Amino acid sequence: MQQVKHKMPEQAAEERRRNFNEVALGYEAETARAEAARCLQCKTAPCRQGCPVEVDIPKFIKHVKDGDFDAAIDEIKTKNNLPAVCGRVCPQEDQCEKFCIMGKKGEPVGIGRLERFAADCAMAKEREESAALPAEVLGKVAVIGAGPAGLTTAGDLARLGYKVTVFEALHAPGGVLMYGIPEFRLPKAIVQREIAALRKLGVDIQVNAVIGKSYTIDELLNEEGFDAVFIGTGAGLPHFMDIPGENLNGVYSANEFLTRVNLMKAYKFPQTGTPVRVGNRVAVIGAGNVAMDSARTALRLGAEKVYIVYRRSEDEMPARHEELEHAKEEGVEFRLLTAPVRVLGDDKGWVKGIECIKMELGEPDESGRRKPVPVEGSNYVLEVETVVMAIGQGPNPLVQDTTPGLAVNKRGNIVADEAGATSKAGVFAGGDIVTGAATVILAMGAGKKAAAKIHEYVQNKKAAR
Ligand SMILES: Cc1cc2nc3c(=O)[nH]c(=O)nc-3n(C[C@H](O)[C@H](O)[C@H](O)COP(=O)(O)OP(=O)(O)OC[C@H]3O[C@@H](n4cnc5c(N)ncnc54)[C@H](O)[C@@H]3O)c2cc1C
Ligand code: SF4
């Protein structure tokens, strides 16, 4: 038996670094079946404990192995509304694949790749799902935010028989899947296809609807006739470093940079009205997935040199290994153990460089990672025309500030229990707004739990009337 995963076909690095087309090309049917044949069909299915949405992994893999790709996607879709998305961006190495028996001696089964294959197959065949919806309407639920958490809650509730309205602040649903993760990792047409399938379940998605402005949560509950509300507003508020020069032209938060490129299609400028001028040299500060996405996007916008500036070493980088490797292959240069101390500008207020200081690793800090300590007198200037701050995001406070009785923690995240119940009756929350910036599948897992809890809450409320 082959001990390593079947290779994922990819666009060559020198080609893809200048285009926005998808990097990973997906398995052909023959490769998918061969990869599926590596699965031992373990009775205890340890892989399943690593799946927050509880997909029956061995069962769907067996269908792929047998060549019954329709059955494979039907099986996945009983638990996961966004399989083509998850198959692409889920950190499988830390989820299902981490527990796969095959990983003990060699590489785990490529569960994510097989999930993507099954989902793409169904899309290629333009296969319609035939979800039989209950005839009776069980209640009316509002979902705030059309990211993975909100969309999952909406899909599960619609399947149970609820009339669901999703309110989304932006002009397109999808959350980070649309505005954050770039086209070359997650084609937007794929996200929209999976959202279209949710609409077919009867989910009404209202875009350009900012809750806290258009309606408050109390208005939704008391005046608009919703039985319950789910908040899945994510972590879209960028953090800055508070160093001098951050207000210069040419300094972006990763959030703004990626939104302009992805959602506003800056890469098609001048056909679209949102330019992003990156110049020849770009520094991206941070080393998570958001930083890798920003760096690789800057390359594709035409920058000659793109630096990742990170104050710790490669071992501490939070980015997925695959993203890091892809960035390296495409020519992103890593300035590790380096921290920016100020952004330098020219006399017209545009960025011309960043002053950096070298760091060394000291004792472990409260996160358990060795703390970076500045090396006295090691300052130097990196000449760049654009700086992208990718050092994390926090919760947007609008909904919390306009909802009396909704408990938040000191970081501004909504406090909710395991099942998504908040301190306010009828209000549930999940995803990044509760946990802080995390992952697509964790947000989806939270959405699933909340949908089940909302169902219980609404039915109990109705029974008590
Ligand atoms: C650039 C980037 C790359 C990432 N890469 C990965 C990856 O490879 N793999 C992975 O698993 N995770 C990745 N993540 C993290 C992942 O995308 C998030 O954890 C996930 O999207 C969280 O889902 P969510 O539904 O909680 O929030 P979001 O996806 O943030 O969705 C929240 C939605 O709520 C809307 N909203 C906010 N306030 C309001 C309001 N007041 N009224 C109405 N709507 C509102 C927002 O516009 C948004 O559409 C990445 C994140 C970023 C930023
Ligand atoms: S643990 Fe791995 S080998 Fe076992 S059933 Fe799951 S995917 Fe298959």
XYZ file of C-alpha atoms and ligand atoms in Angstrom:
526
model
C 0.000 0.000 0.000
C 1.275 3.461 -0.904
C 2.388 5.232 2.314
C 2.100 8.784 0.990
C -0.895 10.720 -0.324
C -1.374 10.838 -4.056
C 0.149 14.086 -5.259
C -2.152 17.019 -5.828
C -1.662 18.424 -9.351
C -0.734 22.103 -9.169
C 0.022 25.044 -11.426
C 3.808 25.491 -11.673
C 5.124 28.094 -9.207
C 6.723 30.349 -11.829
C 3.460 30.505 -13.755
C 0.977 30.847 -10.914
C 2.859 33.613 -9.089
C 1.547 35.994 -11.727
C -2.034 34.798 -12.113
C -5.082 34.498 -9.879
C -6.142 31.063 -11.153
C -6.460 28.285 -8.648
C -3.114 26.818 -7.572
C -4.238 23.272 -6.693
C -5.984 21.625 -9.632
C -7.779 18.721 -7.934
C -7.612 14.953 -8.395
C -8.765 13.147 -11.519
C -11.261 10.308 -10.901
C -8.616 7.602 -11.164
C -6.310 9.289 -8.628
C -9.238 9.931 -6.283
C -10.215 6.269 -6.352
C -6.616 5.206 -5.746
C -6.322 7.619 -2.811
C -9.648 6.386 -1.415
C -8.317 2.837 -1.626
C -5.663 3.796 0.965
C -8.401 4.136 3.576
C -8.491 1.120 5.891
C -12.201 1.626 6.700
C -11.334 1.480 10.401
C -14.302 0.350 12.481
C -13.612 3.009 15.121
C -13.001 5.710 12.445
C -10.596 7.839 14.512
C -10.628 10.440 11.699
C -14.229 11.320 12.609
C -13.330 12.642 16.041
C -11.351 15.372 14.271
C -14.299 16.595 12.173
C -16.263 19.384 13.895
C -19.251 18.793 11.586
C -19.161 15.003 12.038
C -18.954 13.854 8.428
C -18.964 10.029 8.181
C -15.516 10.009 6.616
C -14.959 6.279 5.978
C -18.418 5.978 4.443
C -17.937 8.767 1.909
C -14.427 7.548 1.111
C -15.765 4.063 0.394
C -18.210 5.549 -2.105
C -15.311 7.324 -3.847
C -13.314 4.082 -3.906
C -16.302 2.294 -5.466
C -16.666 5.033 -8.071
C -20.085 6.100 -6.768
C -19.287 9.812 -6.597
C -22.938 10.893 -6.290
C -23.341 8.788 -3.164
C -20.095 10.255 -1.791
C -21.286 13.860 -2.051
C -24.753 12.994 -0.773
C -23.152 11.474 2.304
C -20.938 14.529 2.931
C -23.828 16.924 2.371
C -25.903 15.382 5.135
C -23.454 17.081 7.517
C -21.573 19.730 5.558
C -23.208 22.494 3.499
C -19.890 23.765 2.097
C -17.834 20.715 1.037
C -16.071 22.308 -1.953
C -14.960 25.118 0.368
C -13.866 22.819 3.193
C -12.072 20.468 0.810
C -9.946 23.443 -0.216
C -9.266 25.514 2.882
C -9.949 23.358 5.923
C -6.783 22.784 7.967
C -7.232 18.995 7.612
C -3.756 18.348 9.002
C -5.015 19.555 12.403
C -8.496 18.046 12.082
C -9.578 14.725 10.564
C -6.228 13.808 9.009
C -4.418 14.311 12.310
C -6.269 11.277 13.691
C -6.037 9.066 10.589
C -4.439 5.675 11.322
C -2.506 5.838 8.050
C -0.640 8.858 9.420
C 1.095 6.709 12.028
C 3.516 5.085 9.581
C 3.253 7.330 6.558
C 0.915 10.082 5.405
C -2.760 10.158 6.410
C -5.428 9.564 3.771
C -6.001 12.784 1.782
C -9.474 13.264 3.264
C -9.688 16.935 2.293
C -8.614 16.221 -1.281
C -11.258 13.505 -1.562
C -13.923 15.802 -0.158
C -12.971 18.434 -2.724
C -13.022 15.819 -5.474
C -16.539 14.632 -4.574
C -17.863 18.206 -4.325
C -16.239 19.286 -7.603
C -17.577 16.200 -9.378
C -21.124 17.078 -8.347
C -20.617 20.675 -9.511
C -19.119 19.624 -12.828
C -22.160 17.452 -13.464
C -24.368 20.376 -12.380
C -26.086 17.860 -10.194
C -29.035 19.244 -8.278
C -29.371 18.166 -4.682
C -32.742 16.804 -3.808
C -33.208 17.871 -0.223
C -36.705 16.963 0.881
C -37.820 19.841 3.098
C -40.468 19.440 5.805
C -43.862 20.822 4.708
C -44.585 22.478 8.060
C -42.843 25.767 8.977
C -41.449 25.356 12.509
C -40.551 28.975 13.104
C -38.698 32.029 11.838
C -35.019 32.637 12.561
C -32.722 35.572 11.717
C -29.043 34.928 11.069
C -26.611 37.851 11.236
C -23.594 37.415 8.963
C -23.268 35.182 5.904
C -19.906 33.613 6.751
C -19.380 29.883 7.333
C -20.973 30.045 10.820
C -24.120 31.873 9.687
C -24.521 29.879 6.466
C -24.224 26.573 8.318
C -26.784 27.598 10.917
C -29.086 28.790 8.150
C -28.748 25.568 6.128
C -29.347 23.282 9.090
C -32.377 25.257 10.264
C -33.852 25.371 6.765
C -33.509 21.587 6.528
C -35.336 21.260 9.854
C -38.236 23.342 8.520
C -37.481 26.924 9.617
C -37.928 30.055 7.555
C -34.484 31.619 7.722
C -33.405 35.141 6.771
C -29.682 35.872 6.658
C -28.669 39.530 7.013
C -25.253 40.294 5.504
C -23.532 43.682 5.762
C -21.507 43.327 2.541
C -22.892 43.175 -0.986
C -22.045 39.479 -1.368
C -22.586 36.577 1.040
C -19.718 34.297 2.083
C -17.837 36.251 4.759
C -14.093 35.627 4.719
C -14.623 33.014 1.995
C -15.518 35.896 -0.343
C -13.612 38.886 0.951
C -10.553 37.312 2.610
C -9.346 34.055 1.074
C -7.992 34.808 -2.412
C -9.299 33.414 -5.681
C -6.136 31.351 -6.243
C -6.953 29.302 -3.117
C -10.721 29.396 -3.226
C -12.433 30.414 -6.467
C -15.344 32.718 -5.714
C -17.610 30.921 -8.215
C -17.321 27.833 -6.028
C -18.360 29.716 -2.904
C -21.328 31.177 -4.768
C -22.344 27.738 -6.071
C -22.464 26.366 -2.540
C -24.437 29.411 -1.392
C -26.862 28.958 -4.302
C -27.528 25.437 -3.003
C -28.493 26.966 0.359
C -30.869 29.376 -1.359
C -32.513 26.357 -2.953
C -33.261 25.174 0.570
C -35.332 28.338 0.928
C -32.778 30.436 2.838
C -33.393 34.142 2.131
C -30.123 36.105 2.050
C -30.428 39.880 2.334
C -27.194 41.660 1.454
C -26.225 45.267 2.299
C -28.096 44.785 5.583
C -26.019 45.928 8.550
C -27.528 44.754 11.821
C -27.052 47.431 14.438
C -27.989 49.985 11.734
C -30.748 48.497 9.513
C -32.309 46.707 12.507
C -31.207 46.005 16.041
C -31.402 42.503 17.477
C -34.269 43.608 19.746
C -36.185 44.903 16.710
C -35.707 41.572 14.949
C -37.044 39.697 17.971
C -39.790 42.059 19.103
C -40.984 43.790 15.927
C -39.971 41.650 12.946
C -41.392 38.422 14.351
C -38.248 36.285 14.529
C -38.346 33.511 17.141
C -34.583 33.527 17.589
C -31.446 35.227 16.277
C -28.030 33.736 15.504
C -25.030 36.092 15.460
C -22.141 35.012 13.228
C -20.484 38.356 12.561
C -16.909 37.048 12.560
C -13.675 38.845 13.351
C -13.419 41.525 10.713
C -11.867 44.390 12.641
C -8.173 44.686 11.777
C -5.463 45.153 14.403
C -2.650 47.629 13.902
C 0.733 47.783 15.598
C 0.540 51.334 16.927
C 3.900 52.269 15.456
C 4.704 55.668 13.896
C 3.852 56.026 10.193
C 0.938 53.575 10.067
C -1.313 56.302 8.663
C 0.868 56.854 5.566
C -0.535 56.195 2.091
C 0.381 52.673 1.092
C -0.211 51.096 4.510
C -3.142 48.664 4.410
C -4.694 46.337 6.894
C -4.715 42.835 5.375
C -8.464 43.020 5.620
C -8.754 46.094 3.421
C -6.051 44.886 1.033
C -7.659 41.481 0.491
C -11.208 42.870 0.354
C -10.213 45.327 -2.347
C -8.567 42.586 -4.367
C -11.054 39.744 -3.797
C -14.456 41.272 -3.350
C -13.911 44.513 -5.263
C -11.803 42.714 -7.910
C -8.897 45.174 -7.840
C -6.875 42.691 -9.900
C -9.111 43.553 -12.834
C -8.466 47.321 -12.528
C -9.125 49.462 -14.629
C -12.167 47.353 -15.683
C -13.200 47.579 -12.018
C -13.172 50.787 -9.988
C -10.993 49.746 -7.035
C -7.266 50.084 -7.689
C -4.565 48.700 -5.394
C -1.168 50.115 -6.256
C 1.475 47.889 -4.703
C 4.608 49.261 -6.391
C 7.727 47.115 -6.738
C 8.327 46.147 -3.140
C 5.835 45.085 -0.513
C 6.258 44.157 3.143
C 3.628 42.029 4.821
C 3.811 42.061 8.603
C 2.759 38.775 10.273
C 3.045 35.078 9.424
C -0.406 33.519 9.600
C -2.615 32.391 6.705
C -3.784 35.982 6.274
C -0.179 37.155 5.859
C 0.591 34.387 3.317
C -2.550 35.277 1.363
C -1.581 38.960 1.353
C 2.001 38.262 0.270
C 0.971 35.924 -2.540
C -1.692 38.399 -3.665
C 0.885 41.205 -3.781
C 3.076 39.057 -6.058
C 0.145 38.471 -8.369
C -0.539 42.210 -8.502
C 2.936 42.608 -10.009
C 5.292 43.359 -7.086
C 8.894 42.353 -7.812
C 9.831 41.723 -4.208
C 7.487 40.666 -1.424
C 8.752 40.261 2.140
C 7.114 38.524 5.063
C 8.342 40.318 8.171
C 7.862 38.216 11.312
C 9.247 38.704 14.781
C 9.623 35.014 15.623
C 11.182 32.078 13.730
C 9.677 29.693 11.170
C 8.831 27.161 13.903
C 6.373 29.585 15.498
C 4.643 30.655 12.283
C 0.892 30.143 12.565
C 0.303 29.666 8.802
C -0.615 26.256 7.421
C 2.493 24.406 6.276
C 1.113 24.117 2.735
C 0.520 27.879 2.483
C 3.994 28.620 3.746
C 5.559 26.242 1.218
C 3.473 27.686 -1.606
C 4.561 31.210 -0.660
C 8.224 30.143 -0.622
C 7.923 28.378 -3.980
C 6.422 31.521 -5.484
C 9.370 33.616 -4.336
C 8.128 35.397 -1.206
C 11.175 36.365 0.879
C 11.036 35.739 4.624
C 12.599 38.225 7.024
C 12.279 36.232 10.231
C 13.201 37.360 13.758
C 12.528 40.873 12.530
C 10.035 43.440 13.825
C 9.027 46.763 12.253
C 9.490 49.754 14.532
C 8.162 52.498 12.224
C 6.944 53.107 8.709
C 8.880 55.725 6.783
C 7.253 58.132 4.335
C 8.320 60.500 1.568
C 7.454 64.218 1.528
C 4.125 63.476 -0.214
C 2.966 61.134 2.544
C 3.582 57.835 0.698
C 5.394 54.871 2.193
C 9.054 54.546 1.210
C 10.239 51.936 3.688
C 10.016 50.350 7.106
C 12.582 50.546 9.820
C 13.072 47.091 11.298
C 14.911 45.702 14.285
C 16.312 42.196 14.524
C 15.044 39.931 17.273
C 16.284 36.876 19.132
C 14.226 34.325 21.003
C 14.249 34.520 24.789
C 12.324 32.602 27.443
C 8.844 31.147 26.690
C 5.987 33.633 27.221
C 2.385 33.015 28.362
C 1.585 31.437 24.927
C 4.336 28.852 25.540
C 6.325 30.206 22.589
C 9.784 31.696 23.091
C 9.466 35.438 23.434
C 11.148 37.592 20.783
C 13.607 40.085 22.306
C 15.003 43.047 20.289
C 18.714 42.982 19.477
C 20.012 46.376 20.554
C 21.443 48.486 17.680
C 20.402 46.074 14.910
C 17.966 48.489 13.191
C 17.928 48.621 9.408
C 15.625 49.983 6.701
C 13.740 47.811 4.238
C 12.765 49.859 1.190
C 9.140 49.165 0.266
C 6.266 51.079 -1.291
C 3.447 49.112 0.332
C 3.000 47.717 3.829
C 0.266 45.225 4.686
C -0.488 44.690 8.373
C -1.571 41.078 8.887
C -1.194 40.771 12.648
C -4.713 39.635 13.527
C -8.319 40.754 13.658
C -10.847 41.329 16.412
C -14.639 41.499 16.607
C -16.540 44.394 15.068
C -18.422 45.865 18.076
C -21.573 47.152 16.301
C -23.984 44.334 17.203
C -22.669 44.011 20.755
C -22.933 47.785 21.330
C -26.536 47.929 20.119
C -27.791 44.856 22.007
C -28.519 45.475 25.687
C -28.080 42.394 27.883
C -25.619 40.645 25.551
C -22.512 39.681 27.543
C -19.107 40.199 25.912
C -15.642 39.348 27.231
C -12.774 41.788 27.612
C -11.707 41.266 24.012
C -15.187 42.223 22.804
C -16.141 38.656 21.779
C -19.678 37.522 22.524
C -19.872 35.106 25.442
C -21.731 31.926 24.440
C -21.841 28.390 25.820
C -20.833 25.237 23.898
C -24.228 25.141 22.191
C -24.109 28.819 21.209
C -26.549 30.215 23.810
C -25.674 33.768 24.890
C -26.691 35.710 28.006
C -29.767 37.024 26.176
C -32.861 34.849 25.699
C -33.420 33.896 22.071
C -29.985 35.099 20.970
C -27.316 32.601 19.924
C -23.811 33.138 18.569
C -20.919 31.178 17.099
C -17.816 31.267 14.930
C -15.065 33.881 15.120
C -17.311 36.364 16.963
C -17.249 33.987 19.941
C -13.858 32.273 19.652
C -11.810 35.053 18.067
C -10.213 34.456 14.653
C -10.174 30.663 14.100
C -11.038 28.391 11.156
C -13.822 27.769 8.657
C -14.641 24.318 9.989
C -14.745 25.438 13.620
C -17.140 28.231 12.643
C -19.263 25.670 10.798
C -19.182 23.298 13.773
C -20.392 26.134 16.020
C -23.156 26.927 13.508
C -24.334 23.306 13.567
C -24.479 23.167 17.358
C -26.310 26.488 17.490
C -28.865 25.348 14.895
C -29.722 22.314 17.053
C -29.985 24.498 20.169
C -32.128 27.099 18.383
C -34.495 24.342 17.254
C -34.816 23.132 20.851
C -35.303 26.702 22.155
C -37.990 27.661 19.638
C -39.930 24.424 20.062
C -39.817 24.690 23.887
C -40.972 28.304 23.649
C -43.861 27.342 21.392
C -44.849 24.419 23.613
C -44.910 26.711 26.673
C -47.359 29.158 25.056
C -7.362 36.080 4.710
C -7.893 34.953 5.529
C -7.518 33.654 5.219
C -8.012 32.589 5.951
N -7.658 31.328 5.589
C -8.234 30.272 6.214
C -7.987 28.933 5.793
O -7.220 28.679 4.870
N -8.622 27.926 6.432
C -9.483 28.157 7.459
O -10.066 27.213 7.975
N -9.715 29.408 7.910
C -9.116 30.470 7.305
N -9.378 31.741 7.740
C -10.275 31.924 8.905
C -11.726 31.692 8.530
O -12.016 32.267 7.294
C -12.638 32.210 9.615
O -12.322 31.542 10.809
C -14.116 31.976 9.272
O -14.455 32.615 8.068
C -15.020 32.471 10.389
O -16.343 32.347 9.993
P -17.488 33.268 10.597
O -18.735 32.844 9.920
O -17.416 33.231 12.075
O -17.098 34.764 10.179
P -16.827 35.489 8.789
O -16.358 34.583 7.730
O -15.947 36.643 9.156
O -18.257 36.047 8.373
C -18.900 37.048 9.125
C -19.848 37.789 8.224
O -20.649 38.656 9.029
C -20.824 39.885 8.365
N -21.155 40.909 9.357
C -20.344 41.461 10.285
N -21.027 42.373 11.018
C -22.294 42.394 10.527
C -23.469 43.137 10.861
N -23.465 44.033 11.838
N -24.600 42.920 10.148
C -24.625 42.007 9.134
N -23.529 41.290 8.783
C -22.382 41.471 9.476
C -19.487 40.107 7.688
O -19.604 41.031 6.606
C -19.159 38.695 7.215
O -19.660 38.438 5.933
C -8.876 32.830 7.047
C -9.216 34.142 7.405
C -8.732 35.199 6.657
C -9.118 36.598 7.046
S -8.685 6.860 10.162
Fe -7.892 7.077 8.074
S -7.771 4.976 7.355
Fe -9.115 4.910 9.154
S -11.214 5.203 8.365
Fe -10.442 7.238 8.815
S -9.556 7.955 6.865
Fe -9.798 5.733 6.691
